[in-house]
GROMACS .gro file of C-alpha atoms in nm:
model
  372
    1MET     CA    1   8.349   8.864  11.011
    2ILE     CA    2   8.201   8.684  10.712
    3ASP     CA    3   7.985   8.373  10.685
    4VAL     CA    4   8.262   8.123  10.606
    5LEU     CA    5   8.011   7.863  10.484
    6GLU     CA    6   7.945   8.086  10.180
    7LEU     CA    7   8.311   8.096  10.078
    8PRO     CA    8   8.408   7.908   9.759
    9PHE     CA    9   8.473   7.547   9.860
   10ASP     CA   10   8.843   7.563   9.764
   11GLN     CA   11   8.904   7.861   9.992
   12TYR     CA   12   8.699   7.713  10.273
   13GLN     CA   13   8.881   7.379  10.273
   14ARG     CA   14   9.232   7.525  10.282
   15TYR     CA   15   9.160   7.753  10.581
   16ARG     CA   16   8.924   7.518  10.765
   17PHE     CA   17   9.171   7.230  10.739
   18ALA     CA   18   9.462   7.428  10.890
   19ALA     CA   19   9.236   7.581  11.155
   20ASP     CA   20   9.110   7.235  11.255
   21LEU     CA   21   9.467   7.101  11.284
   22LEU     CA   22   9.571   7.398  11.499
   23GLU     CA   23   9.264   7.371  11.720
   24GLU     CA   24   9.361   7.011  11.798
   25VAL     CA   25   9.692   7.121  11.951
   26ARG     CA   26   9.583   7.450  12.108
   27PRO     CA   27   9.642   7.461  12.486
   28LYS     CA   28   9.315   7.500  12.671
   29GLY     CA   29   9.205   7.865  12.679
   30ALA     CA   30   9.511   7.985  12.485
   31THR     CA   31   9.496   8.282  12.251
   32TRP     CA   32   9.760   8.276  11.981
   33ARG     CA   33   9.942   8.549  11.796
   34ILE     CA   34   9.946   8.435  11.433
   35LEU     CA   35  10.116   8.569  11.121
   36ASP     CA   36   9.951   8.482  10.789
   37VAL     CA   37  10.212   8.524  10.515
   38GLY     CA   38  10.047   8.611  10.184
   39GLY     CA   39   9.723   8.669  10.373
   40ARG     CA   40   9.601   9.003  10.240
   41THR     CA   41   9.243   8.868  10.225
   42ALA     CA   42   9.243   8.822  10.608
   43LEU     CA   43   9.021   8.513  10.570
   44LEU     CA   44   9.209   8.331  10.846
   45ARG     CA   45   9.065   8.580  11.097
   46SER     CA   46   8.717   8.442  11.028
   47PHE     CA   47   8.831   8.085  11.098
   48LEU     CA   48   9.030   8.169  11.413
   49PRO     CA   49   8.832   8.463  11.558
   50ARG     CA   50   8.971   8.427  11.911
   51ASP     CA   51   9.332   8.476  11.794
   52ARG     CA   52   9.523   8.788  11.690
   53VAL     CA   53   9.605   8.737  11.323
   54ALA     CA   54   9.862   8.968  11.164
   55LEU     CA   55   9.895   8.991  10.785
   56VAL     CA   56  10.192   9.037  10.555
   57ASP     CA   57  10.178   9.041  10.175
   58LEU     CA   58  10.351   9.185   9.871
   59GLU     CA   59  10.017   9.321   9.744
   60ALA     CA   60   9.802   9.579   9.921
   61SER     CA   61   9.443   9.535  10.037
   62PRO     CA   62   9.200   9.736  10.253
   63GLU     CA   63   9.233   9.489  10.542
   64ALA     CA   64   9.334   9.645  10.875
   65GLY     CA   65   9.687   9.583  10.995
   66LEU     CA   66   9.827   9.454  10.666
   67VAL     CA   67  10.206   9.493  10.647
   68LEU     CA   68  10.358   9.514  10.300
   69GLY     CA   69  10.657   9.282  10.295
   70ASP     CA   70  10.832   8.993  10.124
   71GLY     CA   71  10.783   8.647  10.274
   72ALA     CA   72  11.147   8.572  10.197
   73ARG     CA   73  11.254   8.875  10.411
   74LEU     CA   74  10.992   8.909  10.683
   75PRO     CA   75  11.008   9.241  10.874
   76PHE     CA   76  10.965   9.077  11.217
   77ALA     CA   77  11.196   8.965  11.497
   78ASP     CA   78  11.277   8.601  11.573
   79ALA     CA   79  11.000   8.402  11.743
   80SER     CA   80  10.755   8.695  11.721
   81PHE     CA   81  10.450   8.472  11.668
   82ASP     CA   82  10.303   8.155  11.813
   83VAL     CA   83  10.199   8.035  11.467
   84VAL     CA   84  10.304   8.129  11.114
   85THR     CA   85  10.085   8.018  10.823
   86ALA     CA   86  10.100   8.041  10.444
   87PHE     CA   87   9.797   7.933  10.239
   88ASP     CA   88   9.843   7.853   9.868
   89THR     CA   89  10.135   8.098   9.866
   90LEU     CA   90  10.460   7.903   9.832
   91GLU     CA   91  10.376   7.795   9.474
   92HIS     CA   92  10.365   8.166   9.375
   93VAL     CA   93  10.712   8.233   9.516
   94PRO     CA   94  10.987   8.213   9.250
   95PRO     CA   95  11.185   7.888   9.305
   96PRO     CA   96  11.514   8.063   9.396
   97SER     CA   97  11.335   8.233   9.689
   98ARG     CA   98  11.138   7.937   9.825
   99GLU     CA   99  11.401   7.811  10.067
  100ALA     CA  100  11.438   8.162  10.212
  101PHE     CA  101  11.058   8.187  10.238
  102VAL     CA  102  11.033   7.865  10.442
  103ALA     CA  103  11.333   7.968  10.656
  104GLU     CA  104  11.173   8.305  10.735
  105CYS     CA  105  10.842   8.144  10.833
  106ARG     CA  106  11.038   7.915  11.069
  107ARG     CA  107  11.248   8.202  11.208
  108VAL     CA  108  10.962   8.424  11.324
  109SER     CA  109  10.758   8.139  11.480
  110ARG     CA  110  10.800   7.997  11.831
  111ARG     CA  111  10.543   7.711  11.818
  112TYR     CA  112  10.404   7.613  11.476
  113VAL     CA  113  10.456   7.669  11.105
  114ALA     CA  114  10.182   7.557  10.862
  115ILE     CA  115  10.257   7.578  10.490
  116VAL     CA  116   9.941   7.474  10.308
  117GLY     CA  117   9.891   7.433   9.934
  118PRO     CA  118   9.944   7.213   9.629
  119TYR     CA  119  10.281   7.041   9.594
  120GLN     CA  120  10.462   6.869   9.309
  121ASP     CA  121  10.282   6.558   9.193
  122PRO     CA  122  10.215   6.441   8.834
  123ALA     CA  123   9.845   6.389   8.911
  124VAL     CA  124   9.809   6.736   9.066
  125GLU     CA  125   9.990   6.899   8.775
  126GLU     CA  126   9.768   6.712   8.527
  127ALA     CA  127   9.455   6.823   8.714
  128GLU     CA  128   9.569   7.187   8.697
  129ARG     CA  129   9.645   7.150   8.325
  130LEU     CA  130   9.295   7.012   8.264
  131LEU     CA  131   9.148   7.298   8.467
  132GLN     CA  132   9.339   7.552   8.259
  133GLN     CA  133   9.216   7.386   7.940
  134PHE     CA  134   8.857   7.393   8.069
  135LEU     CA  135   8.882   7.764   8.153
  136LYS     CA  136   9.027   7.842   7.813
  137ASP     CA  137   8.784   7.630   7.608
  138LYS     CA  138   8.467   7.695   7.807
  139LEU     CA  139   8.514   8.047   7.941
  140GLY     CA  140   8.785   8.192   7.719
  141VAL     CA  141   8.998   8.302   8.015
  142GLU     CA  142   9.347   8.237   8.146
  143HIS     CA  143   9.367   8.213   8.524
  144ARG     CA  144   9.648   8.430   8.664
  145TYR     CA  145   9.731   8.204   8.960
  146LEU     CA  146   9.726   7.881   8.757
  147GLU     CA  147   9.959   8.047   8.509
  148GLU     CA  148  10.200   8.122   8.796
  149HIS     CA  149  10.178   7.758   8.909
  150ARG     CA  150  10.276   7.649   8.560
  151HIS     CA  151  10.546   7.912   8.521
  152HIS     CA  152  10.715   7.857   8.860
  153GLY     CA  153  10.636   7.488   8.902
  154LEU     CA  154  10.476   7.355   9.221
  155PRO     CA  155  10.698   7.332   9.532
  156ASP     CA  156  10.873   7.009   9.638
  157LYS     CA  157  10.693   6.882   9.949
  158ALA     CA  158  10.977   6.654  10.060
  159ARG     CA  159  11.220   6.942  10.034
  160VAL     CA  160  11.001   7.168  10.252
  161GLU     CA  161  10.959   6.890  10.508
  162ALA     CA  162  11.335   6.826  10.516
  163GLN     CA  163  11.418   7.195  10.556
  164LEU     CA  164  11.178   7.235  10.850
  165ALA     CA  165  11.301   6.913  11.012
  166ALA     CA  166  11.665   7.029  10.974
  167SER     CA  167  11.571   7.342  11.172
  168GLY     CA  168  11.492   7.123  11.473
  169ALA     CA  169  11.115   7.108  11.429
  170ALA     CA  170  10.898   6.798  11.433
  171VAL     CA  171  10.716   6.773  11.100
  172ALA     CA  172  10.389   6.608  10.997
  173THR     CA  173  10.204   6.638  10.665
  174HIS     CA  174   9.831   6.595  10.613
  175GLY     CA  175   9.635   6.597  10.288
  176HIS     CA  176   9.289   6.717  10.201
  177GLY     CA  177   9.066   6.757   9.896
  178ASN     CA  178   9.030   6.439   9.691
  179LEU     CA  179   9.190   6.524   9.357
  180GLU     CA  180   8.915   6.392   9.128
  181ARG     CA  181   8.644   6.561   9.334
  182TRP     CA  182   8.850   6.881   9.353
  183LEU     CA  183   8.892   6.897   8.973
  184ALA     CA  184   8.520   6.848   8.909
  185LEU     CA  185   8.413   7.092   9.177
  186ILE     CA  186   8.668   7.363   9.091
  187CYS     CA  187   8.552   7.353   8.726
  188ILE     CA  188   8.191   7.394   8.840
  189SER     CA  189   8.291   7.660   9.092
  190LEU     CA  190   8.482   7.875   8.844
  191TYR     CA  191   8.213   7.828   8.579
  192MET     CA  192   7.956   7.966   8.823
  193ASP     CA  193   8.194   8.242   8.935
  194TYR     CA  194   8.240   8.365   8.577
  195THR     CA  195   7.864   8.346   8.509
  196HIS     CA  196   7.684   8.622   8.695
  197GLU     CA  197   7.343   8.454   8.673
  198LEU     CA  198   7.472   8.153   8.870
  199ARG     CA  199   7.605   8.338   9.174
  200GLY     CA  200   7.300   8.241   9.381
  201VAL     CA  201   7.336   7.875   9.281
  202ALA     CA  202   7.706   7.894   9.366
  203THR     CA  203   7.633   8.018   9.719
  204ARG     CA  204   7.393   7.726   9.783
  205PHE     CA  205   7.647   7.484   9.640
  206PHE     CA  206   7.929   7.619   9.859
  207ARG     CA  207   7.717   7.602  10.171
  208PHE     CA  208   7.630   7.241  10.095
  209TYR     CA  209   7.992   7.133  10.035
  210ASN     CA  210   8.135   7.330  10.328
  211ARG     CA  211   7.873   7.201  10.570
  212HIS     CA  212   7.836   6.839  10.455
  213LEU     CA  213   8.124   6.727  10.231
  214TYR     CA  214   8.434   6.908  10.357
  215ALA     CA  215   8.496   6.688  10.663
  216SER     CA  216   8.509   6.362  10.466
  217ASP     CA  217   8.693   6.499  10.161
  218HIS     CA  218   9.041   6.360  10.225
  219THR     CA  219   9.064   6.037  10.024
  220GLU     CA  220   9.396   5.997   9.843
  221PRO     CA  221   9.509   6.124   9.601
  222VAL     CA  222   9.450   6.477   9.730
  223TYR     CA  223   9.503   6.820   9.577
  224ARG     CA  224   9.637   7.005   9.881
  225HIS     CA  225   9.872   6.922  10.171
  226ALA     CA  226   9.938   7.100  10.498
  227VAL     CA  227  10.304   7.068  10.602
  228LEU     CA  228  10.298   7.135  10.977
  229ALA     CA  229  10.613   7.196  11.182
  230ALA     CA  230  10.604   7.187  11.564
  231ILE     CA  231  10.879   7.383  11.742
  232ALA     CA  232  11.027   7.350  12.093
  233ASN     CA  233  10.853   7.019  12.170
  234ALA     CA  234  10.508   7.153  12.080
  235PRO     CA  235  10.274   6.858  12.012
  236LEU     CA  236  10.175   6.760  11.660
  237PRO     CA  237   9.807   6.694  11.580
  238ALA     CA  238   9.702   6.331  11.560
  239ARG     CA  239   9.430   6.440  11.316
  240ALA     CA  240   9.186   6.217  11.500
  241GLY     CA  241   8.944   6.505  11.545
  242VAL     CA  242   8.990   6.633  11.189
  243ALA     CA  243   8.950   6.344  10.949
  244LYS     CA  244   8.611   6.179  10.936
  245ASP     CA  245   8.497   5.870  10.752
  246PRO     CA  246   8.560   5.941  10.381
  247ALA     CA  247   8.229   5.780  10.285
  248THR     CA  248   7.995   6.015  10.101
  249PRO     CA  249   7.734   6.150  10.346
  250PRO     CA  250   7.374   6.034  10.285
  251GLY     CA  251   7.186   6.255  10.041
  252SER     CA  252   7.498   6.402   9.885
  253VAL     CA  253   7.459   6.225   9.552
  254ALA     CA  254   7.101   6.349   9.520
  255ARG     CA  255   7.206   6.708   9.593
  256MET     CA  256   7.493   6.696   9.346
  257THR     CA  257   7.264   6.540   9.085
  258GLU     CA  258   7.018   6.823   9.145
  259LEU     CA  259   7.300   7.074   9.092
  260ALA     CA  260   7.408   6.894   8.774
  261PHE     CA  261   7.055   6.910   8.629
  262GLU     CA  262   7.021   7.274   8.728
  263LEU     CA  263   7.349   7.360   8.556
  264ALA     CA  264   7.254   7.152   8.251
  265GLY     CA  265   6.924   7.340   8.224
  266PHE     CA  266   7.103   7.669   8.260
  267GLU     CA  267   7.361   7.568   8.000
  268HIS     CA  268   7.086   7.479   7.752
  269ALA     CA  269   6.908   7.809   7.815
  270HIS     CA  270   7.240   7.991   7.805
  271LYS     CA  271   7.321   7.835   7.468
  272SER     CA  272   6.986   7.950   7.328
  273LEU     CA  273   7.049   8.291   7.475
  274HIS     CA  274   7.391   8.301   7.309
  275GLU     CA  275   7.234   8.209   6.973
  276GLU     CA  276   6.970   8.479   7.012
  277ARG     CA  277   7.239   8.721   7.123
  278ASP     CA  278   7.444   8.640   6.812
  279VAL     CA  279   7.140   8.716   6.591
  280PHE     CA  280   7.081   9.035   6.786
  281ARG     CA  281   7.447   9.131   6.748
  282LYS     CA  282   7.421   9.087   6.369
  283ILE     CA  283   7.113   9.310   6.361
  284VAL     CA  284   7.288   9.565   6.578
  285ALA     CA  285   7.595   9.548   6.350
  286GLU     CA  286   7.376   9.617   6.043
  287LEU     CA  287   7.203   9.903   6.222
  288GLU     CA  288   7.540  10.042   6.323
  289ARG     CA  289   7.657  10.026   5.960
  290ASP     CA  290   7.340  10.207   5.849
  291LEU     CA  291   7.384  10.457   6.127
  292ALA     CA  292   7.745  10.509   6.023
  293GLY     CA  293   7.623  10.583   5.667
  294HIS     CA  294   7.366  10.829   5.797
  295ARG     CA  295   7.632  10.988   6.013
  296ARG     CA  296   7.859  11.030   5.712
  297ALA     CA  297   7.572  11.180   5.505
  298LEU     CA  298   7.483  11.409   5.793
  299ALA     CA  299   7.847  11.511   5.824
  300ASP     CA  300   7.861  11.586   5.449
  301GLU     CA  301   7.538  11.786   5.471
  302ARG     CA  302   7.668  11.970   5.775
  303GLU     CA  303   7.992  12.047   5.592
  304ALA     CA  304   7.801  12.174   5.285
  305ARG     CA  305   7.578  12.388   5.507
  306GLU     CA  306   7.886  12.530   5.676
  307ARG     CA  307   8.029  12.616   5.334
  308VAL     CA  308   7.701  12.790   5.234
  309GLN     CA  309   7.699  12.975   5.564
  310GLU     CA  310   8.057  13.083   5.504
  311GLY     CA  311   7.955  13.204   5.151
  312VAL     CA  312   7.656  13.392   5.291
  313ALA     CA  313   7.877  13.550   5.555
  314THR     CA  314   8.124  13.656   5.283
  315LEU     CA  315   7.845  13.805   5.070
  316GLN     CA  316   7.710  13.983   5.378
  317ARG     CA  317   8.051  14.135   5.444
  318GLU     CA  318   8.084  14.240   5.079
  319ARG     CA  319   7.730  14.390   5.087
  320GLU     CA  320   7.820  14.587   5.399
  321GLU     CA  321   8.136  14.708   5.232
  322LEU     CA  322   7.943  14.811   4.912
  323LEU     CA  323   7.680  14.989   5.121
  324GLY     CA  324   7.960  15.178   5.289
  325VAL     CA  325   8.104  15.271   4.949
  326LEU     CA  326   7.759  15.381   4.825
  327GLU     CA  327   7.701  15.591   5.135
  328ARG     CA  328   8.035  15.763   5.090
  329ALA     CA  329   7.965  15.817   4.717
  330GLN     CA  330   7.620  15.955   4.798
  331ALA     CA  331   7.774  16.195   5.046
  332GLN     CA  332   8.029  16.302   4.789
  333LEU     CA  333   7.755  16.345   4.524
  334THR     CA  334   7.549  16.556   4.765
  335SER     CA  335   7.853  16.773   4.836
  336ALA     CA  336   7.920  16.809   4.462
  337SER     CA  337   7.557  16.902   4.395
  338GLU     CA  338   7.565  17.167   4.664
  339LEU     CA  339   7.892  17.295   4.520
  340LEU     CA  340   7.737  17.315   4.169
  341ILE     CA  341   7.436  17.503   4.302
  342ARG     CA  342   7.665  17.749   4.474
  343ASN     CA  343   7.874  17.782   4.155
  344ASP     CA  344   7.558  17.841   3.943
  345ALA     CA  345   7.448  18.116   4.178
  346GLN     CA  346   7.792  18.275   4.165
  347ILE     CA  347   7.798  18.253   3.782
  348THR     CA  348   7.450  18.406   3.759
  349ALA     CA  349   7.553  18.687   3.989
  350LEU     CA  350   7.876  18.735   3.791
  351ARG     CA  351   7.682  18.753   3.463
  352ALA     CA  352   7.446  19.008   3.610
  353ALA     CA  353   7.740  19.215   3.732
  354LEU     CA  354   7.912  19.197   3.391
  355ARG     CA  355   7.595  19.310   3.215
  356GLY     CA  356   7.564  19.604   3.451
  357ARG     CA  357   7.924  19.705   3.393
  358TRP     CA  358   7.883  19.669   3.018
  359LYS     CA  359   7.585  19.902   3.018
  360ASN     CA  360   7.770  20.151   3.233
  361LEU     CA  361   8.067  20.135   2.997
  362LYS     CA  362   7.847  20.192   2.694
  363ARG     CA  363   7.690  20.496   2.853
  364ALA     CA  364   8.029  20.628   2.946
  365LEU     CA  365   8.163  20.601   2.590
  366GLY     CA  366   7.860  20.764   2.440
  367PRO     CA  367   7.731  20.714   2.085
  368ARG     CA  368   7.985  20.582   1.829
  369ARG     CA  369   8.119  20.837   1.584
  370PRO     CA  370   8.206  20.757   1.225
  371ILE     CA  371   8.569  20.748   1.140
  372PRO     CA  372   8.671  21.043   0.913
   0.00000   0.00000   0.00000
């Protein structure tokens, strides 16, 4: 379970409002089996902790017991649940599937259906357009869910009411979240959500709204409506225990003024920080350019060194090859020298032998005689 008072005010009011309406008609001591369609966050479990809340959604989440399924084709039998809810979900269903979505919610419920969210209204649509413009101009973001609102168009409340009534249910609709207050607070809320340094301020702000402003925040025009269908003669809430005097509680203006000054001070400091950051970014960009130049020079030097190393390696190989040639030539020269020495010895011996033979021949022939 989470501390629901720390939830963003817009989440808190949608779940708290439906939970309060259902508590008004709960039989004493009853525990309900509830299906939250589009409820992958499981936040309803924190508002109705005594009940068994099942979840179905097209998108996955780590929440226990979540069933992946389409709200227009619910994978459950008829009248499987005491209550079926859908919070800020119908506006994300493509228009051709909305009637089937409502019919499926009605089919699997045996007591109540609560379809809570924004419905078609020029003032509501204008407020969402202004919010989108604020997010784009101030934060530079486009909000996924607001874009789906704009793309699909908000659902027709009268059409939903008529469809549920035609199914045999008694239908009542209740509104919550004064539109002007909602627009101002949602802008502040999202601004703080997208600014990490303001998360602590946001938590204090949410606790203040949820504890002190939520109960009286229902002055028309409102941003959100809960279309509630009661089945099989189940009673509808009179809302007597839900709606309080819409007058602003004492001290609220002072607290909101305090928040406004705190945000203004932060905005001023944030602007100075942005200016300093821009200067810093320029310095960093210049340093990065210099660094890029040094990197290129280093790369050129590294490439030149690699070429020199390649040349040295080539010369080394050639030197080794020449040394090998010289060694082989030296060996050949040594062999030739040894051969010459042997030849000289043989020639000397041959000369000596020839001289000896010549002397022997001369002795054998004797002295020369004159020719007569």
